[in-house]
Structure formats: structure tokens, C-alpha cells
CSV table of C-alpha atoms in Angstrom, one decimal:
chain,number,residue,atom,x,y,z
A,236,UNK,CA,-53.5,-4.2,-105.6
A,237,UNK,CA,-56.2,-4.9,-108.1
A,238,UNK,CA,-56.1,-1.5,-110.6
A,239,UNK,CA,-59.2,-2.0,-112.1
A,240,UNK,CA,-62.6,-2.7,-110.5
A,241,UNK,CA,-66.0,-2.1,-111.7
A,242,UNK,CA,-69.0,-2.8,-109.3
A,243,UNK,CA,-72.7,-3.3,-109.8
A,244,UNK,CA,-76.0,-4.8,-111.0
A,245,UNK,CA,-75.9,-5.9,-114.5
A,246,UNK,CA,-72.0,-5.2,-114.5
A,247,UNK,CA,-71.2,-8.2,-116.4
A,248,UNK,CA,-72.7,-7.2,-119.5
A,249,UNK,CA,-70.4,-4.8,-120.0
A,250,UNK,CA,-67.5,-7.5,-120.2
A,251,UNK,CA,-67.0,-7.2,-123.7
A,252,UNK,CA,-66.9,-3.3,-123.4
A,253,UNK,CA,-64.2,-3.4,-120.8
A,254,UNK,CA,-61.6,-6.3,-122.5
A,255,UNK,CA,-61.6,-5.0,-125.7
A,256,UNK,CA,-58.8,-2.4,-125.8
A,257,UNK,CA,-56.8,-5.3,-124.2
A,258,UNK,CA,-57.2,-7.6,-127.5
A,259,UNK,CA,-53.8,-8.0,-129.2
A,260,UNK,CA,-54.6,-8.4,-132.4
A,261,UNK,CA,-56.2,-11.2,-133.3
A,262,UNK,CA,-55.2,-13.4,-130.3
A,263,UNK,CA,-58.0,-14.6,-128.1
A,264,UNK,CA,-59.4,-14.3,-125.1
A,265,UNK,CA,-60.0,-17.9,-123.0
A,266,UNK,CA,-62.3,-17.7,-120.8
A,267,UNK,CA,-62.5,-20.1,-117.8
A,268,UNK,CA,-65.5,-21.0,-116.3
A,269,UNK,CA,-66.9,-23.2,-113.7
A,270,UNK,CA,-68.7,-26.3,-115.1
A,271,UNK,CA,-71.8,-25.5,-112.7
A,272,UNK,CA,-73.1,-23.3,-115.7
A,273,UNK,CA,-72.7,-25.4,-118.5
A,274,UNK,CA,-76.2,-26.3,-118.2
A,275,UNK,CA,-77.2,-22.8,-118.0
A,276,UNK,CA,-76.3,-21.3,-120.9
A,277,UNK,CA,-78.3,-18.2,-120.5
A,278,UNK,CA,-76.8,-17.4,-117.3
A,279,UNK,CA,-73.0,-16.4,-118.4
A,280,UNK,CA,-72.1,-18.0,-122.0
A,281,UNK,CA,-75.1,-16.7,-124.0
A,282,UNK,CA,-73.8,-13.3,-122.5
A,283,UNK,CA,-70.2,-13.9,-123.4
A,284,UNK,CA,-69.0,-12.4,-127.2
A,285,UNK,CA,-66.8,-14.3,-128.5
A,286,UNK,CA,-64.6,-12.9,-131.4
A,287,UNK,CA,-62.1,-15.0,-133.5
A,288,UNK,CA,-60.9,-17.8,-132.0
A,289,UNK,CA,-62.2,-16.9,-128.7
A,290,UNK,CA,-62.7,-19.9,-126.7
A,291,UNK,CA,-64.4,-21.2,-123.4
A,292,UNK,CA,-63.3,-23.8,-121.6
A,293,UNK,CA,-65.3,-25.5,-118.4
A,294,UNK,CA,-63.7,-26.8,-115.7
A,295,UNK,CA,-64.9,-28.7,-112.6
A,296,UNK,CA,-64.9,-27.7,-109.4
A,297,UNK,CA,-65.1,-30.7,-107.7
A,298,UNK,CA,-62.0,-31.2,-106.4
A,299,UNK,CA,-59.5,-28.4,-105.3
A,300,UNK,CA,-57.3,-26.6,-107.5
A,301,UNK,CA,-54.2,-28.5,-108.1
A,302,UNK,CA,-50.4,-27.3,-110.2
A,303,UNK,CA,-51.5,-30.3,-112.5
A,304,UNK,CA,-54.4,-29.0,-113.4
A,305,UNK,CA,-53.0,-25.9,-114.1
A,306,UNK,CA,-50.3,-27.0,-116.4
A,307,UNK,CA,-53.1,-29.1,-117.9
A,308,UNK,CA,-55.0,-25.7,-118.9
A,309,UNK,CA,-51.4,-24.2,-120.0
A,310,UNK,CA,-51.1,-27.0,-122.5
A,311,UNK,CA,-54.2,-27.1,-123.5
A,312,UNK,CA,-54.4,-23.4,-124.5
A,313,UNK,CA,-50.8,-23.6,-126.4
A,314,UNK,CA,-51.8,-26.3,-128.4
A,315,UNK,CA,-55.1,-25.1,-129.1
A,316,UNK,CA,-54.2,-22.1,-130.6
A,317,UNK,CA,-51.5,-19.9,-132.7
A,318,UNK,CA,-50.8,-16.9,-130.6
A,319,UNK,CA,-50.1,-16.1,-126.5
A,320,UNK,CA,-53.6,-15.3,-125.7
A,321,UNK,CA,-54.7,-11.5,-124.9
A,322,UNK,CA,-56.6,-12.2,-122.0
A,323,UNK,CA,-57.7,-15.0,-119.5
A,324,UNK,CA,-61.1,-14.2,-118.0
A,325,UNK,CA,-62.1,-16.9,-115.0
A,326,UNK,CA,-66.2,-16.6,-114.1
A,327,UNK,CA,-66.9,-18.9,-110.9
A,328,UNK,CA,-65.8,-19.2,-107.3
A,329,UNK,CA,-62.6,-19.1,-105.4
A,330,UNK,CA,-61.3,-22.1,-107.5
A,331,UNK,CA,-62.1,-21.2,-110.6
A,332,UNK,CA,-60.2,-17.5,-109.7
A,333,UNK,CA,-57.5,-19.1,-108.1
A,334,UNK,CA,-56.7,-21.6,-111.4
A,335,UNK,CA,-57.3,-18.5,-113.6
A,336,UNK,CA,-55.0,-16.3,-112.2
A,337,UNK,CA,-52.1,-19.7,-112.3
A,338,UNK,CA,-52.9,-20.1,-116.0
A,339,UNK,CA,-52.1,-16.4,-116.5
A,340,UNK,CA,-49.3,-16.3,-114.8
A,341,UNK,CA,-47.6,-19.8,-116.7
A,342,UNK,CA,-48.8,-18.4,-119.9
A,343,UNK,CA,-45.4,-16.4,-119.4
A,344,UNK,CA,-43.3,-18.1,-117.0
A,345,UNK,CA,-41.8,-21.7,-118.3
A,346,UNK,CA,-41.9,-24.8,-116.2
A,347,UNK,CA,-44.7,-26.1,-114.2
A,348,UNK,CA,-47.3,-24.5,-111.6
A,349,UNK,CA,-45.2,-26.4,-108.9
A,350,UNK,CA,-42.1,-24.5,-109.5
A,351,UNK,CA,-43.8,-21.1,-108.3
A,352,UNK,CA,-45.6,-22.3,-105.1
A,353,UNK,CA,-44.1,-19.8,-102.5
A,354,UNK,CA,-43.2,-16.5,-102.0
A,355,UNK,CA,-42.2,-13.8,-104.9
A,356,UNK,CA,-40.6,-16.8,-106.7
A,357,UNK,CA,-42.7,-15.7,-110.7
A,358,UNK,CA,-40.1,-13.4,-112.7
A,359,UNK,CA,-42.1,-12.9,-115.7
A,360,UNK,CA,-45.3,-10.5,-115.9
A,361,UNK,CA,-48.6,-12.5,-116.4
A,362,UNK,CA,-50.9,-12.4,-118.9
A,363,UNK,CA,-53.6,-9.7,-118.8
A,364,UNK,CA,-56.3,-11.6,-116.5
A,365,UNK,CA,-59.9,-10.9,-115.3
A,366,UNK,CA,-61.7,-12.6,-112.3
A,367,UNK,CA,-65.5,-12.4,-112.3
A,368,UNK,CA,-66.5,-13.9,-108.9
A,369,UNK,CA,-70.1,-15.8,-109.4
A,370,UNK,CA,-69.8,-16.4,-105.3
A,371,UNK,CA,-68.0,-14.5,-102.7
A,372,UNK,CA,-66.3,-14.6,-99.4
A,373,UNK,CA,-62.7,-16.5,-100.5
A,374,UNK,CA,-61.2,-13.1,-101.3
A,375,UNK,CA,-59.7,-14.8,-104.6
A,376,UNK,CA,-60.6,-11.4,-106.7
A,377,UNK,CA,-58.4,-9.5,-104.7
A,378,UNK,CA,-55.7,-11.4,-103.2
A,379,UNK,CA,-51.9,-11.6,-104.2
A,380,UNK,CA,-52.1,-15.4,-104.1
A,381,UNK,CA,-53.8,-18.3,-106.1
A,382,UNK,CA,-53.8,-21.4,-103.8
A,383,UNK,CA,-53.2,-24.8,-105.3
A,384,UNK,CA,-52.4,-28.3,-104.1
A,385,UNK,CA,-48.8,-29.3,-105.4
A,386,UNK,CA,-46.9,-32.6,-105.9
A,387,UNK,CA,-45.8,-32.1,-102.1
A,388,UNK,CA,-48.2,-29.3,-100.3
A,389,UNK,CA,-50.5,-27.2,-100.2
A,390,UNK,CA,-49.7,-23.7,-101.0
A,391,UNK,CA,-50.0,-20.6,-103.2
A,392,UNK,CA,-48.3,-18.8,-106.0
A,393,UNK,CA,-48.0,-15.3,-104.0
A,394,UNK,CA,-46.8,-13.0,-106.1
A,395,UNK,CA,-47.3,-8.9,-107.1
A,396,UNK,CA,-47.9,-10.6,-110.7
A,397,UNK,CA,-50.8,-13.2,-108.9
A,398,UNK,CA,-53.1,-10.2,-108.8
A,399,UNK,CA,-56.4,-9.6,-111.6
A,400,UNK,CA,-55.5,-6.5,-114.1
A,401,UNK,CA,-59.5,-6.4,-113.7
A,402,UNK,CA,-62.1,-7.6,-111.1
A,403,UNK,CA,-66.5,-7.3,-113.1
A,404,UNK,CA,-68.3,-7.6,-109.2
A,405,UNK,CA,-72.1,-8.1,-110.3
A,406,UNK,CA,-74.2,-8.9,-107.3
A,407,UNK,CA,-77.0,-10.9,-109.6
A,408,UNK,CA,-74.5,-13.5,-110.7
A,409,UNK,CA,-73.8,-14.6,-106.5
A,410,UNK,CA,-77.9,-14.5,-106.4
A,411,UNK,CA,-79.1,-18.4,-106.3
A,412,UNK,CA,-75.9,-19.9,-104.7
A,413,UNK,CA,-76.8,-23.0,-102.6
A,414,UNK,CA,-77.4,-21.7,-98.9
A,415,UNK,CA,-74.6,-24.8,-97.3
A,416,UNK,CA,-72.4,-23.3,-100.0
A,417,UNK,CA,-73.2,-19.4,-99.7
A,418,UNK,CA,-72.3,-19.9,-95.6
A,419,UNK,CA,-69.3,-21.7,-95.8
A,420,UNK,CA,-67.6,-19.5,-98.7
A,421,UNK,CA,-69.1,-16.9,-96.4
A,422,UNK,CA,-67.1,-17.9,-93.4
A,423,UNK,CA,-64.1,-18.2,-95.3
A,424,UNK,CA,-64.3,-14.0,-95.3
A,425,UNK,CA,-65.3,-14.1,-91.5
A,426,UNK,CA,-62.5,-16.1,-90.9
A,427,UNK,CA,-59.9,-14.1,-93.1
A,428,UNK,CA,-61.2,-11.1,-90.9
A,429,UNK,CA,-60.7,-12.8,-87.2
A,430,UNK,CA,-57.3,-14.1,-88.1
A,431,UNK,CA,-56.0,-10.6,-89.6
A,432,UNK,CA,-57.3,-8.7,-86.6
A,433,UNK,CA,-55.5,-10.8,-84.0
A,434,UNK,CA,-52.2,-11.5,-85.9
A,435,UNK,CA,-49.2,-10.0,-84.9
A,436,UNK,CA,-48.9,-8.8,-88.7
A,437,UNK,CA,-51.5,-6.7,-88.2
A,438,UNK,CA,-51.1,-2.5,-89.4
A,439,UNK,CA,-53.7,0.2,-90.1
A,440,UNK,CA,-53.8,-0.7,-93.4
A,441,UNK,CA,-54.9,-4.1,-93.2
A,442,UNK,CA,-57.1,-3.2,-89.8
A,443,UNK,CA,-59.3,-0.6,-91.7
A,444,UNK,CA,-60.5,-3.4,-94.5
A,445,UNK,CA,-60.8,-6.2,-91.5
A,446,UNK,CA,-62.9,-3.9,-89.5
A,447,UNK,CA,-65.1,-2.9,-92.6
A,448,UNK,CA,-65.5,-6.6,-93.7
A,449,UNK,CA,-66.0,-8.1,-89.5
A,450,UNK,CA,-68.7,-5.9,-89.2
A,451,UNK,CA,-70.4,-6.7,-92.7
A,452,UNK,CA,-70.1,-10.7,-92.2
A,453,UNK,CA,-72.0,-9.5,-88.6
A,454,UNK,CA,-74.5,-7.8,-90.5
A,455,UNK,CA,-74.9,-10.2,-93.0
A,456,UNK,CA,-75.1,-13.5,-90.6
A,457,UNK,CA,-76.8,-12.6,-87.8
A,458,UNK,CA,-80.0,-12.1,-88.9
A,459,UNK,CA,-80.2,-8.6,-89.6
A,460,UNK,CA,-83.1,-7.3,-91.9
A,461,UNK,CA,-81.3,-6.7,-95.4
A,462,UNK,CA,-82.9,-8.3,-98.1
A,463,UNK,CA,-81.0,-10.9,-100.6
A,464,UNK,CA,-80.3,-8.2,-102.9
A,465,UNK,CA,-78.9,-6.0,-100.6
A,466,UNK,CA,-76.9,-9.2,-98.5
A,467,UNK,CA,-75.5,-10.1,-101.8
A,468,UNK,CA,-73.9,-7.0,-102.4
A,469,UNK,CA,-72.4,-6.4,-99.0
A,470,UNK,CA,-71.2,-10.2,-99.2
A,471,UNK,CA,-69.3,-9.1,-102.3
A,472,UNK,CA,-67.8,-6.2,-100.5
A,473,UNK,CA,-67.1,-8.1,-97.2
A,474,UNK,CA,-65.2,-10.6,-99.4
A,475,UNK,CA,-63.3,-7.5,-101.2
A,476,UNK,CA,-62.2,-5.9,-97.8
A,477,UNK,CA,-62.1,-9.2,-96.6
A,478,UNK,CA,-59.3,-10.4,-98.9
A,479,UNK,CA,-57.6,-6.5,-98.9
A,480,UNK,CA,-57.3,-7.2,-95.1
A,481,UNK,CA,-55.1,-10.1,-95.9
A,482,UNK,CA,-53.4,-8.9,-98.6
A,483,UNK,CA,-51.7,-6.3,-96.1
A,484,UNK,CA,-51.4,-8.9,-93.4
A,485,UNK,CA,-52.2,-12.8,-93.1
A,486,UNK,CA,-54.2,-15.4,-92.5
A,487,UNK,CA,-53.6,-17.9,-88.7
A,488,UNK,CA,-53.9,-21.4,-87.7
A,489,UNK,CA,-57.6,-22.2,-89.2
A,490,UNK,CA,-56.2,-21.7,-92.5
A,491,UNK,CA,-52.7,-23.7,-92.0
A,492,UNK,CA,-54.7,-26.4,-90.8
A,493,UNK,CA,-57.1,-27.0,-93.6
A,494,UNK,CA,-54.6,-26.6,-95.7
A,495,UNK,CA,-53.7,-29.9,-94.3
A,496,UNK,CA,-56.7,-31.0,-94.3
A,497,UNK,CA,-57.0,-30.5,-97.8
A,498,UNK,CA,-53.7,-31.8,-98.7
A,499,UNK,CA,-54.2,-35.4,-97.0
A,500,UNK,CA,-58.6,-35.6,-97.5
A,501,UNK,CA,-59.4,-33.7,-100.9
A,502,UNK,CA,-61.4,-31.2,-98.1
A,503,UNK,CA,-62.9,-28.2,-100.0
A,504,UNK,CA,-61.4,-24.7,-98.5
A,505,UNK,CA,-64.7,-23.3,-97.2
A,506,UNK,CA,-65.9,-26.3,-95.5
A,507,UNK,CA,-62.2,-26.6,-94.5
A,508,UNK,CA,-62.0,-23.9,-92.5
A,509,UNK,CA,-65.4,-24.1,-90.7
A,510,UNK,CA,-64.5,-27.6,-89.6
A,511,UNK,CA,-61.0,-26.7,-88.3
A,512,UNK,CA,-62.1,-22.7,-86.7
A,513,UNK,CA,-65.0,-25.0,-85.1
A,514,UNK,CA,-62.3,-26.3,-82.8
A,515,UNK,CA,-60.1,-23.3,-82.2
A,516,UNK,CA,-61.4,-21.4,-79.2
A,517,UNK,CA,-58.0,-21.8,-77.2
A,518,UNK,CA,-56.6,-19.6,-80.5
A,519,UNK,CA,-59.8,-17.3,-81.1
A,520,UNK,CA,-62.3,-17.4,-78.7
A,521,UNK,CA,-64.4,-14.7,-79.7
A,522,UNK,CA,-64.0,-15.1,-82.9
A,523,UNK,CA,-65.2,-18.9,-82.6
A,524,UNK,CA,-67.8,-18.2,-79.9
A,525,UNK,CA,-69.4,-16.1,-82.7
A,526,UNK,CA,-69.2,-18.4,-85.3
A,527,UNK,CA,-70.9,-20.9,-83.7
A,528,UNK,CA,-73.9,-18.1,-83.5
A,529,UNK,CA,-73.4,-17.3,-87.1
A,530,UNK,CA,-73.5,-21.4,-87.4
A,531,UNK,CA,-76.6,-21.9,-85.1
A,532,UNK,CA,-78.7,-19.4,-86.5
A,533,UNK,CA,-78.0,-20.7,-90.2
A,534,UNK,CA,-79.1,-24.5,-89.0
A,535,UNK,CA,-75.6,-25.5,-90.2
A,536,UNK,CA,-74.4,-28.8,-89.4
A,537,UNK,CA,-70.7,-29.4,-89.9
A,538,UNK,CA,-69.1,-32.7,-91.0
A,539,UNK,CA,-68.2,-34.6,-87.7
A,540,UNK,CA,-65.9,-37.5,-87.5
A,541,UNK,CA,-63.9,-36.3,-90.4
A,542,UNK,CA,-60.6,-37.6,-89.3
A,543,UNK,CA,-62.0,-40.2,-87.2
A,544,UNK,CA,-60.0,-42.9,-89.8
A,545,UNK,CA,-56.8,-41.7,-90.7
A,546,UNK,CA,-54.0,-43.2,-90.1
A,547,UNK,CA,-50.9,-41.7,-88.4
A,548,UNK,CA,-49.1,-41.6,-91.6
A,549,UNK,CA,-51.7,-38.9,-93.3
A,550,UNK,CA,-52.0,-37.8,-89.6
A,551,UNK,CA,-48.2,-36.5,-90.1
A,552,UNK,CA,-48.8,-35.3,-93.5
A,553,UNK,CA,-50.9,-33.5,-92.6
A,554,UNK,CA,-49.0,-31.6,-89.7
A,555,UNK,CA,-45.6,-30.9,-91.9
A,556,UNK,CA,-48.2,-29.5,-94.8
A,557,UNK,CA,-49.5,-27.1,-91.9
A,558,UNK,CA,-46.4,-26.7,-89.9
A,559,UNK,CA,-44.7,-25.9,-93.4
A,560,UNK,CA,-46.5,-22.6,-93.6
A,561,UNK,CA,-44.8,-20.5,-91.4
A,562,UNK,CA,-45.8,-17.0,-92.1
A,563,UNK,CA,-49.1,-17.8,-91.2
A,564,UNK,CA,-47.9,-19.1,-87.8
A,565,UNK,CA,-46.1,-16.2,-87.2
A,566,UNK,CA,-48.5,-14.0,-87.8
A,567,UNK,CA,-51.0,-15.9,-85.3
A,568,UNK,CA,-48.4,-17.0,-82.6
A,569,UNK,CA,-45.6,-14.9,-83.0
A,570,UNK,CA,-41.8,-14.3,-83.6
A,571,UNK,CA,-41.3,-17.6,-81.2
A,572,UNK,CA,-44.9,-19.6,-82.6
A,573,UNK,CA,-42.0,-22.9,-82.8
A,574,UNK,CA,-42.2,-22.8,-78.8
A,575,UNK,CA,-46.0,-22.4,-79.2
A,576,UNK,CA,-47.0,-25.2,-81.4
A,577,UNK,CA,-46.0,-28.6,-82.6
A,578,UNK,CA,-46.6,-32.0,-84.5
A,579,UNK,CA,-48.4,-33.2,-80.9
A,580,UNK,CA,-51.0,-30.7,-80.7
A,581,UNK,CA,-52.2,-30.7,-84.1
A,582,UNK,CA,-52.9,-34.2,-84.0
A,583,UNK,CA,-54.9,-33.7,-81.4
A,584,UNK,CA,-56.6,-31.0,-83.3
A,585,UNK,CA,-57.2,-32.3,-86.3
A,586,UNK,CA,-58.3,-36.1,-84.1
A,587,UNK,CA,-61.2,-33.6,-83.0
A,588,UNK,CA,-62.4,-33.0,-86.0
């Protein structure tokens, strides 16, 4: 679990306050943030106090995180400066969490991003790390896993090193996210929630945080009477419980297949997972009849015709990155989920699309 966690208004400028005893030295802190604010300085870097060689390094979020990109950071980082850095402090989305808490961990683990995509497979502690979510429903602040695309598949670094030392949750910073983008990372959480409650991996742990984060998504997207303000703060809570549930449990089949999705098409993970839970009322159908309220009310089109040119080639790709996962379909099928499912009836799942 995440030990640290510090929630509210204006939270964020109290950043400095809270890293400081964990400076070593001289030895910076990096911090990592997405390139959507490097036009806005006011927002997050004219906040940010940088001390020595401190540094801040933009990425782009336009593609999802790969183990390339992570090594790229790694190297980066070594060569730009002297000493292992104190800290690594990501500000953004899912992706942006998800690369920052990789960097940490092969700060201090040798070889390449690639070599820890799994289960329990990082030896070495990580680097002290710091996720400061600017939008929320992934989960990414809490979870024991940072998902990246690899050489051959889509899959994260889970690990009990993966999770932040520290997680800064400040409402204002989630406050003008794009609505497409606010529903979709949104669903992501609603999703996570569905697929905890009806896997077979389910326990009371993992129940109490699903329960807590089903009924804020409800409250959130179906058109109750909160006010942004108040929405964005439950959002960032239904994300928290959201990504506890699964930390305790797992996620199903919408997640396994946009995984593949991603894998083959470049698909971002929010977007994913609406396009694939769209079509899985045989696995979740109250789940799904309820998103497509949530959907309805929102006046959210999905992509259609998104696999309506593959070829069979990315077509089978596609089904041995998702059939690869198998904790996932255990936990939404079963002990026997290889009688349950094959090759055949994802690619007539993801021809749907």
C-alpha cells in the first residue's frame, strides 16, 4: 500500500514541504511531467522549487507508455547527472504515473524495463517516488503495477516495490480536464470496480473499496447535483478506492482485451476499455447496461469501426497479447476460464468493435 497520502485543495503547494527530508544530500529530485503543461507554466512548474540540480523533464502523452521509453528516461537521468537521484516526482495522468513509477524502479534494478514485465520479478528497492495525479480514474496513484507496452506485450511491472512512497491528491489540479477525456479516464475506475466485484478473486478487502468507489462513479455520472468542485474530489477518491479494489483483487476481460487492443493499434487505455466493455454484456451485463447510461447521458460517442481493417495477423496478435494474461482471466472466468474462452471468440469480439 501507498504509506503516505496527503489530500486536499491547494495540496500541491506543499510539495516542497513534504520531499524535503527525503533529499540525499545534494542529489536531485527529477520531476516528470506531462507535456500538456509546458505551455502553462503557472499551473504546476512556476509552483515547483527546484534546488541544485533539480531538474524537470516533459514527456508526451501521446502514445502509451512503452519499456523503451522508460529506459530512455533511465539513461537520460544517469547521464545527465552525478548522483542516483533522491526522488522522482511524476505530475500528470495514468501514463505519466505509470512511467514514473518504472523510472524509479530501474533507477535501481539493472537491465531494461522489459526484463521486469510480470509478476514480483524487481529485486531491488526503488527509488523514493511521488505520484501527483493531474486526472483521475486509472488508479495509477495507488496500484502495485505500472503498465507499459514491451518489445512483445502488453503488461505491467507488478511489484510491492511498483507502489508511490507518496501520493499529493489536490482536486484543483484534475479541475479543467477535457470532458471526452475526464469520462473515459472516468470509466477506467467504473470499470476497475465492475470487474473486481464479479471476479472470482474477489475478498472483503477488495469488496469494501469496490463498493465505495461503484457507488461514487454512480454518483458522479448519472447526473446527480454535486457541483465540479465537489465531483472532482469524489472522482479522485473513486479512483483511490477504485485502484485499492484492485490492488486486493483484479481486473477481467475489458482490461485483457484492450490490452490487446493497445498492443496491435497504439489504442489509449481509457478509450480502450470503453470501446471493448461497450461490447461485453454476455461477461457483465449490468455493469455494461449501466455504462451505456453513464455513456448516453454524457453524449459520448465511441469510436466505431475500430478494427474494421486489420488483418488476421494483428487479429492473432492481438488475442495471444490478451489470452497471455491469465490472472485476469481467472479472476473473471474462473479456475477452468481455458474451457471458457479462446482465440475464436475474441476475434469476434474485437471484429465488433
Amino acid at each position: 500500500m501507498v504509506p503516505k497520502v496527503v489530500f486536499g485543495k491547494g495540496a500541491f503547494d506543499q510539495v516542497s514541504d513534504i520531499i524535503s527530508p527525503e533529499r540525499n544530500g545534494v542529489a536531485p529530485f527529477i520531476y516528470l511531467i506531462d507535456d500538456v503543461f509546458q505551455n502553462n507554466t503557472s499551473f504546476i512548474q512556476d509552483r515547483i522549487l527546484l534546488l541544485y540540480t533539480d531538474q524537470i523533464i516533459y514527456i508526451s502523452t501521446a502514445e502509451e507508455p512503452k519499456t523503451s521509453q522508460v529506459d530512455a528516461i533511465v539513461a537520460k537521468i544517469k547521464k545527465d547527472h552525478q548522483y542516483t537521484p533522491s526522488g522522482i516526482i511524476g505530475i500528470g495522468g495514468g501514463s505519466i504515473l505509470d512511467l514514473s513509477k518504472a523510472v524509479a524502479i530501474m533507477l535501481s534494478n539493472p537491465g531494461s524495463a522489459a526484463d521486469y514485465q510480470g509478476w514480483d520479478l524487481v529485486n531491488n528497492k526503488a527509488i523514493y517516488h511521488v505520484g501527483i495525479p493531474t486526472i483521475s480514474g486509472t488508479g495509477a496513484e495507488v496500484s502495485r503495477t505500472t503498465v507499459l507496452t514491451g518489445p512483445e506485450r502488453k503488461l505491467g511491472i507488478n511489484s510491492d516495490f511498483t507502489p508511490f512512497d507518496q501520493v499529493v491528491l489536490d482536486p484543483e489540479l484534475i479541475h479543467d480536464v477535457p470532458k471526452d477525456q475526464w469520462f473515459y479516464t472516468g470509466m477506467d475506475c467504473y470499470i476497475h470496480c465492475i470487474e473486481s466485484l464479479d471476479g472470482t478473486y474477489l475478498n472483503a478487502f477488495s469488496q469494501s473499496y469496490g463498493e465505495k468507489a461503484l457507488d461514487l462513479c454512480k454518483e458522479i455520472f448519472l447526473g446527480s447535483d454535486l457541483d465540479k468542485e465537489e465531483a472532482d474530489a469524489k472522482l479522485m477518491m473513486a479512483s483511490w478506492h477504485g485502484g485499492m479494489s484492485i490492488a486486493y483483487s483484479q481486473v477481467g476481460v475489458a482490461h485483457a482485451m484492450s490490452y490487446g487492443l493497445a498492443y496491435v493499434l497504439g489504442t489509449k487505455h481509457g478509450i480502450g476499455n470503453c470501446i471493448v466493455f461497450d461490447k461485453l454484456e454476455e461477461y457483465y451485463p449490468e455493469g455494461v447496461a449501466l455504462f451505456k447510461k453513464m455513456k448516453e447521458y454524457h453524449n459520448i460517442n465511441l469510436p466505431i469501426g475500430v478494427c474494421a481493417n486489420i488483418t488476421e495477423d494483428q487479429l492473432n496478435v492481438m488475442t495471444s497479447v490478451a489470452l497471455s494474461l491469465e490472472p485476469l482471466w481467472e479472476n473473471a472466468l474462473g479456475h477452468d476460464w481455458k474451457s471458457k474462452i479462446n482465440a475464436n471468440k475474441l476475434k469476434e469480439i474485437y471484429r465488433s468493435l
